[in-house]
Amino acid sequence: MSTPARRGRPGYDLESLLQVAVKLFNERGYDGTSMEDLSRKLGITKSAIYHHVPSKEELLRLAVDRALNGLFAVAAETESFEGRAIEKLEHLVRGSVLVLVEQLPFVTLLLRVRGNTKIERAALARRREFDRLVTELVKQAETEGDVRPDIDPAVTARLLYGMVNSLIEWYRPRRGSAGTELADAVCKIAFDGLRTQ
Amino acid sequence: MSTPARRGRPGYDLESLLQVAVKLFNERGYDGTSMEDLSRKLGITKSAIYHHVPSKEELLRLAVDRALNGLFAVAAETESFEGRAIEKLEHLVRGSVLVLVEQLPFVTLLLRVRGNTKIERAALARRREFDRLVTELVKQAETEGDVRPDIDPAVTARLLYGMVNSLIEWYRPRRGSAGTELADAVCKIAFDGLRTQ
């Protein structure tokens, strides 16, 4: 189907449509956003949206997969490393912060998923898989004597990613503010602590 | 107004009504929960609810105030301390974890408030006031040479409470699991880091 050209309205490809959809989902909640809302926001008909994507669920899938694929790509890099588990863990935390900063709206949507649909449950299952991976690294680093043994590794993993994931609540990208600086701050606090040594 | 007695339905006082309301708000979202939903859940009429509380907003206010009052009570204790800022900061973090654990549903609701109503905006303003207080303590501890000077105090404060607040996402109370153990874990990681010294 073709839609009449509108003055001043840019055309949308799947990528720009996805960006707008994710922004709207984050503002109003995924459940609270209809394709009607999205079509109004984009200034195009619903048919024009369906030309790009078969359903709202598919938009959600594309969005959360982007976030998850980013995180798992860092995990895969980490696994291929030679070296001690604590170095791998630090690489994973650093890389995760960069993924959050670079894909902020996508990760925000991912972290708010509650599991009402098949796609949401699949996303939650991949998140749990990622959590297990972090916990395993913490355990291994503890076995190697590099991480303090007095905290349950699962609790450590959750607190570590609690700090990382909190970025979606307060980080706002600014010109010239590098994600690497933030990644450094997270790693300094998490691995060496706030206290001057 | 009186309501017919229902077999097996306990009577509600304001406290038990508030507990059920907060649980429902957390499950469905505050905006997505009507007094009708609440009356169905409680198995009492809306009139019976209005006998205890004038509005849904008032239930929200009572709930977020309980969470905020808990956090500010710890802050007040902290201020009255003699001693170094880093000790005050540690006391504040430890006490905050205990408030989260003890008032989990109330703090969960507080941390999800988005600011659509006057009561929500007031809650957000008090949250910002608390954040400023944390940032000030971090700054002071840095001036006293006890906290590393290479991270912006506002970033440190946010990461610190990112870790603390993440509890609402994953902590589930169990019999015999003490909040103090969790508070210890948070303080160990935050102040001394994961790495063995």
Coordinates of C-alpha atoms in Angstrom, one line a residue, chain B residues 1-192:
Chain B
M1 CA -22.4 3.2 55.0
S2 CA -22.4 -0.4 56.1
T3 CA -21.6 -3.3 53.9
P4 CA -23.0 -6.8 54.1
A5 CA -20.8 -9.2 56.0
R6 CA -19.1 -11.7 53.7
R7 CA -18.3 -15.2 54.7
G8 CA -14.5 -15.6 55.2
R9 CA -13.7 -12.0 54.3
P10 CA -11.7 -10.4 57.0
G11 CA -12.5 -6.8 58.0
Y12 CA -10.0 -4.2 56.8
D13 CA -8.4 -1.4 58.7
L14 CA -6.5 1.3 56.9
E15 CA -3.2 -0.5 57.4
S16 CA -4.3 -3.8 55.8
L17 CA -6.1 -1.9 53.1
L18 CA -3.0 0.0 52.3
Q19 CA -0.9 -3.2 52.1
V20 CA -3.3 -4.7 49.5
A21 CA -3.4 -1.5 47.5
V22 CA 0.4 -1.2 47.3
K23 CA 0.7 -4.8 46.2
L24 CA -1.9 -4.1 43.4
F25 CA -0.2 -0.8 42.4
N26 CA 3.1 -2.7 42.1
E27 CA 1.6 -5.5 40.0
R28 CA -0.5 -3.4 37.6
G29 CA 1.0 0.0 37.8
Y30 CA -0.5 2.9 39.8
D31 CA -2.2 4.5 36.7
G32 CA -3.5 1.1 35.6
T33 CA -5.3 0.3 39.0
S34 CA -8.7 1.7 39.6
M35 CA -10.6 1.9 42.9
E36 CA -13.0 -0.6 41.3
D37 CA -10.0 -3.1 40.8
L38 CA -9.1 -2.5 44.5
S39 CA -12.6 -3.1 45.7
R40 CA -12.8 -6.4 43.7
K41 CA -9.5 -7.5 45.1
L42 CA -10.5 -6.7 48.7
G43 CA -14.0 -8.1 48.3
I44 CA -15.5 -5.0 49.8
T45 CA -17.5 -2.1 48.2
K46 CA -15.9 1.1 47.1
S47 CA -17.9 2.9 49.8
A48 CA -16.2 0.7 52.4
I49 CA -12.8 1.8 51.0
Y50 CA -13.9 5.5 51.0
H51 CA -14.8 5.0 54.7
H52 CA -11.0 4.6 55.3
V53 CA -9.4 6.8 52.7
P54 CA -10.7 9.7 50.6
S55 CA -9.0 8.7 47.3
K56 CA -6.6 6.6 45.3
E57 CA -4.1 9.5 45.5
E58 CA -4.3 9.4 49.3
L59 CA -3.3 5.7 49.3
L60 CA -0.3 6.6 47.1
R61 CA 0.7 9.4 49.4
L62 CA 0.5 7.2 52.5
A63 CA 2.6 4.5 50.7
V64 CA 5.4 6.7 49.3
D65 CA 5.5 8.8 52.5
R66 CA 6.2 5.6 54.5
A67 CA 9.1 4.7 52.2
L68 CA 10.5 8.3 52.2
N69 CA 10.0 8.8 56.0
G70 CA 12.0 5.6 56.5
L71 CA 14.9 6.8 54.4
F72 CA 14.9 10.3 55.9
A73 CA 14.8 8.9 59.4
V74 CA 18.1 7.1 58.7
A75 CA 19.4 10.3 57.2
A76 CA 18.5 12.2 60.4
E77 CA 20.3 9.6 62.5
T78 CA 23.3 10.0 60.3
E79 CA 23.4 13.8 60.6
S80 CA 23.4 13.6 64.4
F81 CA 26.5 11.4 64.4
E82 CA 29.9 12.7 65.5
G83 CA 32.6 11.4 63.1
R84 CA 33.9 11.3 59.6
A85 CA 31.7 11.7 56.6
I86 CA 32.6 8.2 55.3
E87 CA 31.3 6.7 58.4
K88 CA 28.1 8.7 58.1
L89 CA 27.8 7.6 54.4
E90 CA 28.3 3.9 55.4
H91 CA 25.6 4.3 58.1
L92 CA 23.3 5.8 55.5
V93 CA 23.8 3.1 53.0
R94 CA 23.5 0.3 55.5
G95 CA 20.3 1.9 57.0
S96 CA 18.8 2.4 53.5
V97 CA 19.3 -1.3 52.6
L98 CA 17.4 -2.2 55.8
V99 CA 14.6 0.2 55.0
L100 CA 14.3 -1.3 51.5
V101 CA 14.2 -4.8 52.9
E102 CA 11.7 -4.0 55.6
Q103 CA 9.4 -1.8 53.5
L104 CA 10.0 -3.5 50.1
P105 CA 6.6 -3.0 48.5
F106 CA 6.5 0.7 49.7
V107 CA 9.9 1.5 48.4
T108 CA 9.2 -0.4 45.1
L109 CA 6.2 1.8 44.6
L110 CA 8.2 5.0 45.4
L111 CA 11.0 4.1 42.9
R112 CA 8.5 3.6 40.1
V113 CA 6.8 6.9 40.6
R114 CA 7.0 8.9 37.3
G115 CA 5.6 12.3 38.3
N116 CA 2.2 12.5 36.6
T117 CA 0.3 13.9 39.7
K118 CA 1.0 16.5 42.4
I119 CA 1.7 13.7 44.9
E120 CA 4.1 11.9 42.6
R121 CA 5.9 15.2 41.9
A122 CA 6.2 15.8 45.6
A123 CA 7.7 12.3 46.1
L124 CA 10.2 12.9 43.3
A125 CA 11.2 16.2 44.9
R126 CA 11.9 14.4 48.2
R127 CA 13.9 11.7 46.3
R128 CA 16.0 14.5 44.8
E129 CA 16.5 16.0 48.2
F130 CA 17.8 12.6 49.5
D131 CA 20.1 12.2 46.5
R132 CA 21.6 15.7 47.2
L133 CA 22.2 14.6 50.8
V134 CA 24.1 11.5 49.6
T135 CA 26.1 13.5 47.1
E136 CA 27.0 16.0 49.9
L137 CA 28.3 13.2 52.1
V138 CA 30.4 11.8 49.3
K139 CA 31.9 15.2 48.6
Q140 CA 32.7 15.8 52.3
A141 CA 34.2 12.3 52.6
E142 CA 36.3 13.1 49.5
T143 CA 37.5 16.4 51.1
E144 CA 38.4 14.5 54.2
G145 CA 40.5 12.2 52.1
D146 CA 38.6 9.0 52.8
V147 CA 36.8 8.6 49.4
R148 CA 38.6 8.3 46.1
P149 CA 38.8 11.7 44.4
D150 CA 38.8 10.4 40.8
I151 CA 35.0 10.1 40.3
D152 CA 32.4 12.9 40.2
P153 CA 30.6 12.7 43.6
A154 CA 27.2 12.9 42.0
V155 CA 28.1 9.9 39.8
T156 CA 29.4 8.0 42.8
A157 CA 26.2 8.8 44.7
R158 CA 24.0 7.6 41.8
L159 CA 26.0 4.4 41.3
L160 CA 25.9 3.7 45.1
Y161 CA 22.2 4.0 45.2
G162 CA 21.8 2.2 41.9
M163 CA 23.3 -0.8 43.7
V164 CA 21.1 -0.3 46.8
N165 CA 17.8 0.4 44.8
S166 CA 18.4 -2.6 42.6
L167 CA 17.2 -4.7 45.5
I168 CA 13.6 -4.0 44.6
E169 CA 14.2 -5.9 41.3
W170 CA 15.6 -9.1 42.7
Y171 CA 15.5 -9.3 46.5
R172 CA 12.7 -11.6 47.8
P173 CA 12.4 -11.9 51.6
R174 CA 12.9 -15.4 52.9
R175 CA 12.5 -16.8 56.4
G176 CA 15.8 -16.4 58.3
S177 CA 17.5 -14.2 55.7
A178 CA 18.6 -11.1 57.5
G179 CA 18.6 -7.7 55.9
T180 CA 21.8 -7.0 57.8
E181 CA 23.7 -9.6 55.7
L182 CA 22.6 -7.9 52.5
A183 CA 23.5 -4.5 54.0
D184 CA 27.0 -5.9 54.8
A185 CA 27.4 -7.2 51.2
V186 CA 26.5 -3.8 49.7
C187 CA 28.8 -1.9 52.0
K188 CA 31.7 -4.3 51.4
I189 CA 31.4 -4.0 47.6
A190 CA 30.8 -0.2 47.7
F191 CA 33.5 0.8 50.1
D192 CA 36.2 -1.9 49.7

